[in-house]
PDB file of C-alpha atoms in Angstrom:
ATOM      1  CA  MET A  14      25.065  11.719  96.506  1.00 92.00           C
ATOM      2  CA  ASN A  15      24.213  15.258  97.713  1.00 96.00           C
ATOM      3  CA  PHE A  16      23.656  17.556 100.709  1.00 96.00           C
ATOM      4  CA  THR A  17      19.876  17.807 100.908  1.00 97.00           C
ATOM      5  CA  ILE A  18      17.677  19.503 103.462  1.00 97.00           C
ATOM      6  CA  ARG A  19      13.983  20.457 103.929  1.00 97.00           C
ATOM      7  CA  VAL A  20      13.536  24.166 104.663  1.00 97.00           C
ATOM      8  CA  LYS A  21      10.203  25.292 106.312  1.00 96.00           C
ATOM      9  CA  THR A  22       9.266  28.940 106.324  1.00 94.00           C
ATOM     10  CA  GLY A  23       6.050  30.692 107.460  1.00 94.00           C
ATOM     11  CA  LYS A  24       4.736  30.441 103.886  1.00 93.00           C
ATOM     12  CA  ARG A  25       6.006  27.162 102.354  1.00 94.00           C
ATOM     13  CA  SER A  26       8.324  24.162 102.543  1.00 96.00           C
ATOM     14  CA  LEU A  27      10.958  23.396  99.971  1.00 97.00           C
ATOM     15  CA  ILE A  28      13.884  21.059  99.269  1.00 97.00           C
ATOM     16  CA  ILE A  29      17.391  22.551  98.955  1.00 98.00           C
ATOM     17  CA  LYS A  30      19.934  20.287  97.332  1.00 98.00           C
ATOM     18  CA  GLN A  31      23.687  21.102  96.837  1.00 98.00           C
ATOM     19  CA  SER A  32      26.223  19.026  95.019  1.00 97.00           C
ATOM     20  CA  ARG A  33      29.763  19.129  96.412  1.00 97.00           C
ATOM     21  CA  ASN A  34      33.055  17.753  95.048  1.00 97.00           C
ATOM     22  CA  TYR A  35      32.523  14.360  96.823  1.00 96.00           C
ATOM     23  CA  VAL A  36      29.790  11.939  97.417  1.00 93.00           C
ATOM     24  CA  GLU A  37      27.800  12.862 100.566  1.00 93.00           C
ATOM     25  CA  LYS A  38      27.553   9.282 101.776  1.00 88.00           C
ATOM     26  CA  TYR A  39      31.085   8.396 100.933  1.00 87.00           C
ATOM     27  CA  PRO A  40      33.182  11.598 101.456  1.00 93.00           C
ATOM     28  CA  GLN A  41      36.358   9.727 100.298  1.00 90.00           C
ATOM     29  CA  VAL A  42      34.863   9.380  96.825  1.00 88.00           C
ATOM     30  CA  PRO A  43      35.359  12.399  94.604  1.00 93.00           C
ATOM     31  CA  ALA A  44      32.386  13.449  92.363  1.00 95.00           C
ATOM     32  CA  PRO A  45      31.700  16.253  89.853  1.00 96.00           C
ATOM     33  CA  GLU A  46      30.925  19.384  91.854  1.00 97.00           C
ATOM     34  CA  ASP A  47      28.534  20.759  89.299  1.00 96.00           C
ATOM     35  CA  ARG A  48      26.302  17.660  88.885  1.00 97.00           C
ATOM     36  CA  ALA A  49      23.289  19.527  90.373  1.00 97.00           C
ATOM     37  CA  LEU A  50      23.423  21.675  87.233  1.00 97.00           C
ATOM     38  CA  ARG A  51      23.048  18.669  85.050  1.00 97.00           C
ATOM     39  CA  GLU A  52      20.088  17.520  87.091  1.00 98.00           C
ATOM     40  CA  ALA A  53      18.579  21.109  86.626  1.00 98.00           C
ATOM     41  CA  GLU A  54      19.026  20.655  82.823  1.00 97.00           C
ATOM     42  CA  PHE A  55      17.050  17.396  83.098  1.00 98.00           C
ATOM     43  CA  TYR A  56      14.229  19.113  85.013  1.00 98.00           C
ATOM     44  CA  GLN A  57      14.208  21.963  82.477  1.00 97.00           C
ATOM     45  CA  LEU A  58      13.815  19.466  79.545  1.00 97.00           C
ATOM     46  CA  VAL A  59      11.088  17.533  81.329  1.00 97.00           C
ATOM     47  CA  ALA A  60       9.179  20.713  82.182  1.00 97.00           C
ATOM     48  CA  GLN A  61       8.121  20.961  78.576  1.00 94.00           C
ATOM     49  CA  GLU A  62       6.253  17.694  78.890  1.00 97.00           C
ATOM     50  CA  GLU A  63       3.304  17.870  81.314  1.00 96.00           C
ATOM     51  CA  ALA A  64       2.799  14.111  81.449  1.00 96.00           C
ATOM     52  CA  LEU A  65       6.333  13.723  82.720  1.00 98.00           C
ATOM     53  CA  SER A  66       6.775  16.913  84.754  1.00 97.00           C
ATOM     54  CA  LYS A  67       3.738  16.140  86.917  1.00 97.00           C
ATOM     55  CA  LYS A  68       5.502  13.007  88.031  1.00 98.00           C
ATOM     56  CA  MET A  69       8.584  14.903  89.189  1.00 98.00           C
ATOM     57  CA  PRO A  70       9.232  17.712  91.732  1.00 97.00           C
ATOM     58  CA  LYS A  71       9.097  21.191  90.209  1.00 97.00           C
ATOM     59  CA  LEU A  72      12.405  23.004  89.911  1.00 98.00           C
ATOM     60  CA  ASN A  73      11.802  26.417  91.620  1.00 97.00           C
ATOM     61  CA  GLY A  74      15.314  27.798  91.045  1.00 97.00           C
ATOM     62  CA  VAL A  75      19.032  27.237  90.476  1.00 98.00           C
ATOM     63  CA  ASP A  76      22.075  28.765  92.093  1.00 98.00           C
ATOM     64  CA  LYS A  77      24.686  28.046  89.520  1.00 97.00           C
ATOM     65  CA  GLU A  78      27.525  29.470  91.271  1.00 97.00           C
ATOM     66  CA  ASN A  79      27.015  27.276  94.503  1.00 98.00           C
ATOM     67  CA  HIS A  80      25.550  24.292  92.678  1.00 98.00           C
ATOM     68  CA  VAL A  81      22.350  24.475  94.587  1.00 98.00           C
ATOM     69  CA  LEU A  82      18.740  23.506  93.466  1.00 98.00           C
ATOM     70  CA  ASN A  83      15.561  24.801  94.952  1.00 98.00           C
ATOM     71  CA  LEU A  84      12.998  21.972  94.423  1.00 98.00           C
ATOM     72  CA  GLU A  85       9.357  21.531  95.256  1.00 97.00           C
ATOM     73  CA  ASP A  86       8.802  19.607  98.508  1.00 97.00           C
ATOM     74  CA  LEU A  87       6.737  16.526  97.661  1.00 95.00           C
ATOM     75  CA  GLY A  88       5.824  15.956 101.408  1.00 93.00           C
ATOM     76  CA  ASN A  89       6.515  12.968 103.666  1.00 90.00           C
ATOM     77  CA  GLY A  90       6.926  10.336 101.071  1.00 91.00           C
ATOM     78  CA  VAL A  91       8.899   7.077 101.239  1.00 96.00           C
ATOM     79  CA  ASP A  92      11.031   5.650  98.534  1.00 97.00           C
ATOM     80  CA  TYR A  93      10.695   2.168  97.288  1.00 98.00           C
ATOM     81  CA  THR A  94      13.752   0.685  98.918  1.00 98.00           C
ATOM     82  CA  PHE A  95      11.396  -1.196 101.195  1.00 97.00           C
ATOM     83  CA  LEU A  96      11.247  -3.632  98.280  1.00 98.00           C
ATOM     84  CA  TYR A  97      14.645  -4.963  99.253  1.00 98.00           C
ATOM     85  CA  GLN A  98      13.180  -6.195 102.560  1.00 96.00           C
ATOM     86  CA  GLU A  99      11.813  -9.665 102.741  1.00 93.00           C
ATOM     87  CA  GLU A 100       8.357 -10.444 101.346  1.00 91.00           C
ATOM     88  CA  ASN A 101       7.641  -6.917 100.063  1.00 97.00           C
ATOM     89  CA  ILE A 102       6.136  -7.224  96.590  1.00 98.00           C
ATOM     90  CA  ILE A 103       5.529  -4.199  94.418  1.00 98.00           C
ATOM     91  CA  ASP A 104       1.912  -3.546  93.499  1.00 97.00           C
ATOM     92  CA  GLU A 105       1.382  -4.255  89.888  1.00 97.00           C
ATOM     93  CA  ALA A 106      -0.508  -1.079  89.205  1.00 98.00           C
ATOM     94  CA  GLU A 107       2.358   1.038  90.700  1.00 98.00           C
ATOM     95  CA  LEU A 108       4.829  -1.030  88.619  1.00 98.00           C
ATOM     96  CA  LYS A 109       2.904  -0.193  85.497  1.00 98.00           C
ATOM     97  CA  GLN A 110       3.029   3.565  86.359  1.00 98.00           C
ATOM     98  CA  LEU A 111       6.790   3.396  86.909  1.00 98.00           C
ATOM     99  CA  MET A 112       7.470   1.544  83.667  1.00 98.00           C
ATOM    100  CA  THR A 113       5.049   3.811  81.756  1.00 98.00           C
ATOM    101  CA  PHE A 114       6.831   6.944  83.089  1.00 98.00           C
ATOM    102  CA  ILE A 115      10.188   5.791  81.886  1.00 98.00           C
ATOM    103  CA  ALA A 116       8.886   4.680  78.480  1.00 98.00           C
ATOM    104  CA  GLU A 117       7.258   8.058  78.046  1.00 98.00           C
ATOM    105  CA  LEU A 118      10.489   9.776  78.972  1.00 98.00           C
ATOM    106  CA  HIS A 119      12.271   7.817  76.283  1.00 98.00           C
ATOM    107  CA  ASN A 120       9.462   8.441  73.772  1.00 98.00           C
ATOM    108  CA  ARG A 121       9.084  12.127  74.250  1.00 98.00           C
ATOM    109  CA  ILE A 122      12.607  13.375  74.806  1.00 98.00           C
ATOM    110  CA  ASN A 123      15.194  12.109  72.326  1.00 98.00           C
ATOM    111  CA  THR A 124      17.388  13.331  69.586  1.00 97.00           C
ATOM    112  CA  SER A 125      14.420  13.456  67.146  1.00 97.00           C
ATOM    113  CA  THR A 126      12.271  15.699  69.399  1.00 97.00           C
ATOM    114  CA  THR A 127      15.004  18.121  70.854  1.00 97.00           C
ATOM    115  CA  GLU A 128      18.177  19.732  69.865  1.00 96.00           C
ATOM    116  CA  ALA A 129      19.283  19.673  73.528  1.00 95.00           C
ATOM    117  CA  ARG A 130      22.012  17.307  74.482  1.00 94.00           C
ATOM    118  CA  LEU A 131      23.018  16.340  77.988  1.00 96.00           C
ATOM    119  CA  PRO A 132      26.298  14.347  77.742  1.00 96.00           C
ATOM    120  CA  ASN A 133      26.941  14.608  81.515  1.00 97.00           C
ATOM    121  CA  ARG A 134      30.363  13.189  80.860  1.00 97.00           C
ATOM    122  CA  GLU A 135      31.876  13.587  84.302  1.00 97.00           C
ATOM    123  CA  MET A 136      29.035  11.800  86.085  1.00 97.00           C
ATOM    124  CA  ARG A 137      29.151   9.071  83.477  1.00 97.00           C
ATOM    125  CA  LYS A 138      32.868   8.764  84.048  1.00 97.00           C
ATOM    126  CA  LEU A 139      32.222   8.412  87.739  1.00 95.00           C
ATOM    127  CA  ASN A 140      29.493   5.797  87.270  1.00 96.00           C
ATOM    128  CA  HIS A 141      31.533   3.913  84.683  1.00 98.00           C
ATOM    129  CA  GLU A 142      34.211   3.464  87.339  1.00 96.00           C
ATOM    130  CA  HIS A 143      31.884   2.079  89.906  1.00 96.00           C
ATOM    131  CA  ILE A 144      29.846  -0.155  87.510  1.00 98.00           C
ATOM    132  CA  PHE A 145      32.405  -1.457  85.078  1.00 98.00           C
ATOM    133  CA  ILE A 146      35.770  -1.272  86.821  1.00 98.00           C
ATOM    134  CA  TYR A 147      35.863  -1.022  90.603  1.00 97.00           C
ATOM    135  CA  PRO A 148      33.984  -4.356  91.456  1.00 97.00           C
ATOM    136  CA  TYR A 149      36.533  -6.304  89.413  1.00 97.00           C
ATOM    137  CA  LEU A 150      39.745  -4.911  90.976  1.00 96.00           C
ATOM    138  CA  GLU A 151      41.625  -7.560  92.934  1.00 90.00           C
ATOM    139  CA  ASP A 152      42.447  -5.065  95.707  1.00 90.00           C
ATOM    140  CA  ASN A 153      39.914  -2.273  95.783  1.00 93.00           C
ATOM    141  CA  GLY A 154      39.849  -1.806  99.529  1.00 92.00           C
ATOM    142  CA  LEU A 155      36.319  -3.188  99.961  1.00 95.00           C
ATOM    143  CA  ASP A 156      36.000  -6.169 102.340  1.00 96.00           C
ATOM    144  CA  LEU A 157      32.730  -7.712 101.283  1.00 97.00           C
ATOM    145  CA  ASP A 158      32.762  -9.917 104.403  1.00 97.00           C
ATOM    146  CA  ASP A 159      31.889  -6.653 106.286  1.00 97.00           C
ATOM    147  CA  ILE A 160      28.602  -6.609 104.279  1.00 96.00           C
ATOM    148  CA  LEU A 161      27.857 -10.295 104.529  1.00 97.00           C
ATOM    149  CA  PRO A 162      30.218 -13.031 105.847  1.00 97.00           C
ATOM    150  CA  GLY A 163      31.295 -15.230 103.152  1.00 98.00           C
ATOM    151  CA  LEU A 164      30.682 -12.679 100.354  1.00 98.00           C
ATOM    152  CA  GLN A 165      34.422 -11.901  99.855  1.00 97.00           C
ATOM    153  CA  ALA A 166      35.068 -15.583  98.842  1.00 97.00           C
ATOM    154  CA  VAL A 167      32.039 -15.738  96.662  1.00 97.00           C
ATOM    155  CA  GLY A 168      33.142 -12.607  94.758  1.00 97.00           C
ATOM    156  CA  LYS A 169      36.783 -13.495  94.332  1.00 96.00           C
ATOM    157  CA  PRO A 170      36.375 -15.714  91.147  1.00 97.00           C
ATOM    158  CA  TYR A 171      34.553 -12.774  89.332  1.00 97.00           C
ATOM    159  CA  LYS A 172      37.673 -10.591  89.786  1.00 95.00           C
ATOM    160  CA  GLN A 173      39.831 -13.248  88.160  1.00 95.00           C
ATOM    161  CA  ASP A 174      37.447 -14.113  85.176  1.00 97.00           C
ATOM    162  CA  GLU A 175      39.028 -12.476  82.215  1.00 97.00           C
ATOM    163  CA  VAL A 176      36.356 -13.567  79.892  1.00 97.00           C
ATOM    164  CA  LEU A 177      33.783 -11.935  82.088  1.00 98.00           C
ATOM    165  CA  LYS A 178      35.787  -8.798  82.549  1.00 97.00           C
ATOM    166  CA  ASP A 179      36.222  -8.469  78.701  1.00 97.00           C
ATOM    167  CA  LYS A 180      32.423  -8.588  78.287  1.00 97.00           C
ATOM    168  CA  VAL A 181      32.050  -6.036  81.015  1.00 98.00           C
ATOM    169  CA  LYS A 182      34.614  -3.803  79.430  1.00 98.00           C
ATOM    170  CA  THR A 183      32.799  -3.833  76.092  1.00 97.00           C
ATOM    171  CA  LEU A 184      29.469  -2.817  77.786  1.00 98.00           C
ATOM    172  CA  GLY A 185      31.384  -0.088  79.647  1.00 98.00           C
ATOM    173  CA  GLU A 186      32.550   1.369  76.487  1.00 98.00           C
ATOM    174  CA  ARG A 187      29.025   1.309  75.060  1.00 98.00           C
ATOM    175  CA  TYR A 188      27.710   3.067  78.152  1.00 98.00           C
ATOM    176  CA  LEU A 189      30.169   5.835  77.567  1.00 98.00           C
ATOM    177  CA  GLN A 190      28.881   6.444  74.054  1.00 97.00           C
ATOM    178  CA  ASP A 191      26.143   8.970  73.362  1.00 97.00           C
ATOM    179  CA  GLY A 192      22.772   7.566  72.433  1.00 97.00           C
ATOM    180  CA  LYS A 193      19.392   8.794  71.164  1.00 97.00           C
ATOM    181  CA  ASN A 194      17.154   8.852  74.221  1.00 98.00           C
ATOM    182  CA  LEU A 195      17.168  10.885  77.351  1.00 98.00           C
ATOM    183  CA  LEU A 196      17.724   8.619  80.358  1.00 98.00           C
ATOM    184  CA  HIS A 197      17.046   9.199  84.024  1.00 98.00           C
ATOM    185  CA  GLY A 198      20.276   7.277  84.482  1.00 98.00           C
ATOM    186  CA  ASP A 199      19.604   5.713  87.888  1.00 98.00           C
ATOM    187  CA  TYR A 200      16.159   4.322  87.543  1.00 98.00           C
ATOM    188  CA  PHE A 201      15.833   2.123  90.677  1.00 98.00           C
ATOM    189  CA  PRO A 202      13.744   2.018  93.922  1.00 98.00           C
ATOM    190  CA  GLY A 203      15.762   4.712  95.571  1.00 97.00           C
ATOM    191  CA  SER A 204      14.678   7.151  92.925  1.00 98.00           C
ATOM    192  CA  TRP A 205      10.941   6.192  93.174  1.00 98.00           C
ATOM    193  CA  LEU A 206       8.936   8.166  95.771  1.00 98.00           C
ATOM    194  CA  LYS A 207       5.488   7.067  97.148  1.00 96.00           C
ATOM    195  CA  THR A 208       3.763  10.333  98.144  1.00 95.00           C
ATOM    196  CA  GLY A 209       0.300  11.497  99.069  1.00 92.00           C
ATOM    197  CA  GLN A 210       0.034  12.846  95.505  1.00 93.00           C
ATOM    198  CA  GLY A 211       1.000   9.413  93.977  1.00 96.00           C
ATOM    199  CA  ILE A 212       4.265   8.135  92.615  1.00 98.00           C
ATOM    200  CA  LYS A 213       6.991  10.728  91.921  1.00 98.00           C
ATOM    201  CA  ILE A 214      10.418  10.259  90.319  1.00 98.00           C
ATOM    202  CA  ILE A 215      13.419  12.050  91.816  1.00 97.00           C
ATOM    203  CA  ASP A 216      17.243  12.343  91.631  1.00 96.00           C
ATOM    204  CA  PRO A 217      18.048  12.315  87.831  1.00 97.00           C
ATOM    205  CA  GLU A 218      21.667  13.496  88.383  1.00 96.00           C
ATOM    206  CA  PHE A 219      23.124  10.560  86.309  1.00 97.00           C
ATOM    207  CA  CYS A 220      20.950  11.556  83.302  1.00 98.00           C
ATOM    208  CA  PHE A 221      22.304  11.490  79.718  1.00 98.00           C
ATOM    209  CA  PHE A 222      21.248  10.653  76.149  1.00 98.00           C
ATOM    210  CA  GLY A 223      22.014   6.892  75.848  1.00 98.00           C
ATOM    211  CA  ASP A 224      20.738   3.373  75.310  1.00 98.00           C
ATOM    212  CA  VAL A 225      17.282   2.666  76.735  1.00 98.00           C
ATOM    213  CA  GLU A 226      18.499  -0.886  77.402  1.00 98.00           C
ATOM    214  CA  PHE A 227      20.901   0.482  80.093  1.00 98.00           C
ATOM    215  CA  GLU A 228      17.937   2.197  81.830  1.00 98.00           C
ATOM    216  CA  ILE A 229      15.662  -0.774  81.752  1.00 98.00           C
ATOM    217  CA  GLY A 230      18.429  -3.229  82.520  1.00 98.00           C
ATOM    218  CA  VAL A 231      19.159  -1.363  85.720  1.00 98.00           C
ATOM    219  CA  THR A 232      15.480  -1.378  86.769  1.00 98.00           C
ATOM    220  CA  LEU A 233      15.090  -5.117  86.153  1.00 98.00           C
ATOM    221  CA  ALA A 234      18.313  -5.884  88.037  1.00 98.00           C
ATOM    222  CA  HIS A 235      16.927  -4.093  91.150  1.00 98.00           C
ATOM    223  CA  LEU A 236      13.653  -5.974  90.883  1.00 98.00           C
ATOM    224  CA  LYS A 237      15.605  -9.198  90.872  1.00 98.00           C
ATOM    225  CA  MET A 238      17.890  -8.211  93.758  1.00 98.00           C
ATOM    226  CA  ALA A 239      14.716  -7.160  95.649  1.00 98.00           C
ATOM    227  CA  ASP A 240      13.540 -10.828  95.225  1.00 97.00           C
ATOM    228  CA  GLN A 241      10.470  -9.929  93.313  1.00 98.00           C
ATOM    229  CA  PRO A 242       8.669 -12.759  91.622  1.00 97.00           C
ATOM    230  CA  ASN A 243       9.724 -13.686  88.132  1.00 97.00           C
ATOM    231  CA  GLU A 244       6.291 -12.613  86.762  1.00 98.00           C
ATOM    232  CA  ILE A 245       6.850  -9.166  88.295  1.00 98.00           C
ATOM    233  CA  VAL A 246      10.127  -8.831  86.378  1.00 98.00           C
ATOM    234  CA  GLU A 247       8.511 -10.113  83.182  1.00 98.00           C
ATOM    235  CA  LYS A 248       5.543  -7.715  83.640  1.00 98.00           C
ATOM    236  CA  ALA A 249       7.845  -4.724  84.119  1.00 98.00           C
ATOM    237  CA  LEU A 250       9.595  -5.641  80.825  1.00 98.00           C
ATOM    238  CA  LYS A 251       6.147  -6.066  78.998  1.00 98.00           C
ATOM    239  CA  PHE A 252       4.777  -2.712  80.371  1.00 98.00           C
ATOM    240  CA  TYR A 253       7.801  -0.947  78.990  1.00 98.00           C
ATOM    241  CA  LYS A 254       7.879  -2.771  75.657  1.00 98.00           C
ATOM    242  CA  ASP A 255       4.081  -1.967  75.259  1.00 98.00           C
ATOM    243  CA  LYS A 256       5.302   1.642  74.925  1.00 98.00           C
ATOM    244  CA  HIS A 257       8.805   1.564  73.556  1.00 98.00           C
ATOM    245  CA  ALA A 258      11.002  -0.759  71.576  1.00 97.00           C
ATOM    246  CA  LEU A 259      13.904  -2.615  73.300  1.00 97.00           C
ATOM    247  CA  GLU A 260      16.759  -4.966  72.408  1.00 98.00           C
ATOM    248  CA  ASN A 261      16.335  -7.755  74.769  1.00 97.00           C
ATOM    249  CA  SER A 262      19.875  -9.158  74.615  1.00 97.00           C
ATOM    250  CA  LEU A 263      21.483  -5.787  75.379  1.00 98.00           C
ATOM    251  CA  CYS A 264      19.099  -5.115  78.107  1.00 98.00           C
ATOM    252  CA  MET A 265      19.845  -8.467  79.778  1.00 98.00           C
ATOM    253  CA  GLN A 266      23.547  -7.745  79.543  1.00 98.00           C
ATOM    254  CA  PHE A 267      23.150  -4.332  81.243  1.00 98.00           C
ATOM    255  CA  MET A 268      20.843  -6.023  83.893  1.00 98.00           C
ATOM    256  CA  ALA A 269      23.774  -8.570  84.576  1.00 98.00           C
ATOM    257  CA  VAL A 270      26.290  -5.907  85.021  1.00 98.00           C
ATOM    258  CA  GLU A 271      24.150  -3.984  87.531  1.00 98.00           C
ATOM    259  CA  ILE A 272      23.640  -7.125  89.555  1.00 98.00           C
ATOM    260  CA  LEU A 273      27.363  -7.741  89.683  1.00 98.00           C
ATOM    261  CA  ARG A 274      28.277  -4.243  90.661  1.00 98.00           C
ATOM    262  CA  ARG A 275      25.615  -3.859  93.288  1.00 98.00           C
ATOM    263  CA  ILE A 276      26.521  -7.173  94.951  1.00 98.00           C
ATOM    264  CA  LEU A 277      30.332  -6.881  94.538  1.00 98.00           C
ATOM    265  CA  GLY A 278      30.842  -3.114  94.408  1.00 96.00           C
ATOM    266  CA  LEU A 279      30.958  -0.004  96.725  1.00 93.00           C
ATOM    267  CA  ALA A 280      27.291   1.109  96.166  1.00 92.00           C
ATOM    268  CA  GLN A 281      25.652  -1.517  98.365  1.00 95.00           C
ATOM    269  CA  LEU A 282      21.929  -1.995  98.817  1.00 96.00           C
ATOM    270  CA  PRO A 283      19.880  -2.907 102.020  1.00 96.00           C
ATOM    271  CA  LEU A 284      19.279  -6.324 100.556  1.00 97.00           C
ATOM    272  CA  SER A 285      17.622  -9.066 102.687  1.00 97.00           C
ATOM    273  CA  ILE A 286      18.594 -11.926 100.417  1.00 97.00           C
ATOM    274  CA  ASP A 287      21.082 -14.403 101.850  1.00 97.00           C
ATOM    275  CA  LEU A 288      24.435 -15.426 100.703  1.00 98.00           C
ATOM    276  CA  LYS A 289      23.111 -18.345  98.645  1.00 98.00           C
ATOM    277  CA  ASN A 290      20.679 -16.057  96.755  1.00 98.00           C
ATOM    278  CA  ARG A 291      23.389 -13.479  96.052  1.00 98.00           C
ATOM    279  CA  LYS A 292      25.623 -16.214  94.809  1.00 98.00           C
ATOM    280  CA  ASP A 293      22.868 -17.482  92.608  1.00 98.00           C
ATOM    281  CA  LEU A 294      22.190 -14.037  91.154  1.00 98.00           C
ATOM    282  CA  LEU A 295      25.926 -13.579  90.446  1.00 98.00           C
ATOM    283  CA  GLU A 296      26.067 -16.812  88.642  1.00 98.00           C
ATOM    284  CA  GLU A 297      22.928 -15.977  86.638  1.00 98.00           C
ATOM    285  CA  ALA A 298      24.466 -12.649  85.696  1.00 98.00           C
ATOM    286  CA  ARG A 299      27.797 -14.151  84.595  1.00 98.00           C
ATOM    287  CA  THR A 300      25.899 -16.704  82.445  1.00 97.00           C
ATOM    288  CA  LEU A 301      23.905 -13.916  80.750  1.00 96.00           C
ATOM    289  CA  LEU A 302      27.072 -11.995  80.003  1.00 96.00           C
ATOM    290  CA  ILE A 303      29.101 -14.937  78.656  1.00 94.00           C
ATOM    291  CA  LYS A 304      26.391 -16.478  76.590  1.00 87.00           C
ATOM    292  CA  THR A 305      25.109 -13.222  74.903  1.00 77.00           C
TER     293      THR A 305
END
């Protein structure tokens, strides 16, 4: 999303992150220029909770005029996108840490515990477009065969499915509503960092107060797209529900929407699953949305 560099001086190393008025990876896609300031607000809220802040980089400073963050350098870590590659299964203890962190975020920072509000409406509007609208446009300019031959034909029926699109529209309207709990907003393997100091959580620029079911639905969707065993997906849900309540049906609907948008939309993942597996996931997602 952002222009990010590591700066090394004679005394320390730090991460400089600037948000510009477009998506760094996709310069043709406009994005809110001040999104780094919303991320800073998230870090400032989390800084009040030691159990959470120790799992995230420290915010050293903010240049509001230029939309720049000065962040702690967590070292030479790797994110968890390796899970998308064949036969990589997440360690259960690491999964528990990840689900415990997000449950604790929802428990500790919500409308009952803080007067702060983080609507982040412009970023939500951008996300809403790419989750709930763009994948279902008949001519959105994206040739899915460039990603995987045969995917364009597989995706076509979903763009013509009015019943499905009505369900997606309803969920999109819910996503845009304010909720009770502070969400990371993009809790998936690309935001989980394996470092020498343990697991760290990064990139909360899509944060807002919303439904926890959206947050966990996104996470479960990525575990499924990473072809993790069913028992891993079930354990992730259990680890979360041991700490925080969840409406299963709504969570599964948000999971389904995330699967659809990641396979059919612009924000593609480095998935190793073949065309048949993607087709199966799309069909499963549609069934979940239509029947719930």
